[in-house]
Amino acid sequence: MSPHGVLIVDKPTGPTSHDVVARARRVFKTRAVGHAGTLDPLASGVLLVLVGE
């Protein structure tokens, strides 16, 4: 059974949205991870990360 759902991430300044997705892919051991919207590396805020189907 593969994981699926939505993560609400409070992204700090520094990492890119892609960095957050890459970390989620490692944690959940799946390539089926993406994000809704993009935050600049210098911006902090809410980033939706979608996992699975």
mmCIF file of C-alpha atoms in Angstrom:
data_model
loop_
_atom_site.group_PDB
_atom_site.id
_atom_site.type_symbol
_atom_site.label_atom_id
_atom_site.label_comp_id
_atom_site.label_asym_id
_atom_site.label_seq_id
_atom_site.Cartn_x
_atom_site.Cartn_y
_atom_site.Cartn_z
ATOM 1 C CA MET A 1 0.000 0.000 0.000
ATOM 2 C CA SER A 2 1.517 3.309 -1.039
ATOM 3 C CA PRO A 3 1.082 6.493 1.002
ATOM 4 C CA HIS A 4 -1.268 9.197 -0.223
ATOM 5 C CA GLY A 5 -2.541 12.492 1.125
ATOM 6 C CA VAL A 6 -1.777 16.164 1.538
ATOM 7 C CA LEU A 7 0.913 17.610 3.801
ATOM 8 C CA ILE A 8 0.716 21.208 4.951
ATOM 9 C CA VAL A 9 4.336 22.286 5.320
ATOM 10 C CA ASP A 10 5.487 25.482 7.039
ATOM 11 C CA LYS A 11 8.487 26.072 4.764
ATOM 12 C CA PRO A 12 11.262 28.123 6.356
ATOM 13 C CA THR A 13 13.513 30.453 4.377
ATOM 14 C CA GLY A 14 16.381 28.648 2.688
ATOM 15 C CA PRO A 15 15.152 25.456 1.032
ATOM 16 C CA THR A 16 13.400 25.581 -2.328
ATOM 17 C CA SER A 17 9.996 24.013 -2.937
ATOM 18 C CA HIS A 18 11.845 21.307 -4.868
ATOM 19 C CA ASP A 19 14.048 20.609 -1.814
ATOM 20 C CA VAL A 20 10.924 20.068 0.298
ATOM 21 C CA VAL A 21 9.480 17.670 -2.308
ATOM 22 C CA ALA A 22 12.791 15.783 -2.556
ATOM 23 C CA ARG A 23 12.843 15.287 1.198
ATOM 24 C CA ALA A 24 9.225 14.049 1.201
ATOM 25 C CA ARG A 25 10.123 11.579 -1.574
ATOM 26 C CA ARG A 26 12.916 10.164 0.594
ATOM 27 C CA VAL A 27 10.752 9.999 3.721
ATOM 28 C CA PHE A 28 7.791 8.304 1.996
ATOM 29 C CA LYS A 29 9.979 6.233 -0.379
ATOM 30 C CA THR A 30 7.947 7.199 -3.448
ATOM 31 C CA ARG A 31 8.408 9.375 -6.519
ATOM 32 C CA ALA A 32 4.702 10.301 -6.473
ATOM 33 C CA VAL A 33 5.183 13.598 -4.621
ATOM 34 C CA GLY A 34 4.535 17.115 -5.875
ATOM 35 C CA HIS A 35 3.687 20.589 -4.625
ATOM 36 C CA ALA A 36 0.880 23.061 -5.241
ATOM 37 C CA GLY A 37 2.513 26.393 -5.944
ATOM 38 C CA THR A 38 6.096 27.517 -5.574
ATOM 39 C CA LEU A 39 7.714 29.537 -2.819
ATOM 40 C CA ASP A 40 10.918 31.458 -3.422
ATOM 41 C CA PRO A 41 13.904 30.174 -1.396
ATOM 42 C CA LEU A 42 13.976 33.511 0.459
ATOM 43 C CA ALA A 43 10.271 33.223 1.347
ATOM 44 C CA SER A 44 8.738 31.332 4.234
ATOM 45 C CA GLY A 45 5.143 30.192 4.307
ATOM 46 C CA VAL A 46 2.662 27.404 3.719
ATOM 47 C CA LEU A 47 3.480 24.880 0.989
ATOM 48 C CA LEU A 48 1.040 22.114 0.072
ATOM 49 C CA VAL A 49 2.835 18.850 -0.663
ATOM 50 C CA LEU A 50 0.760 16.116 -2.320
ATOM 51 C CA VAL A 51 1.718 12.460 -1.924
ATOM 52 C CA GLY A 52 0.446 9.518 -3.960
ATOM 53 C CA GLU A 53 -2.547 9.459 -6.275
#
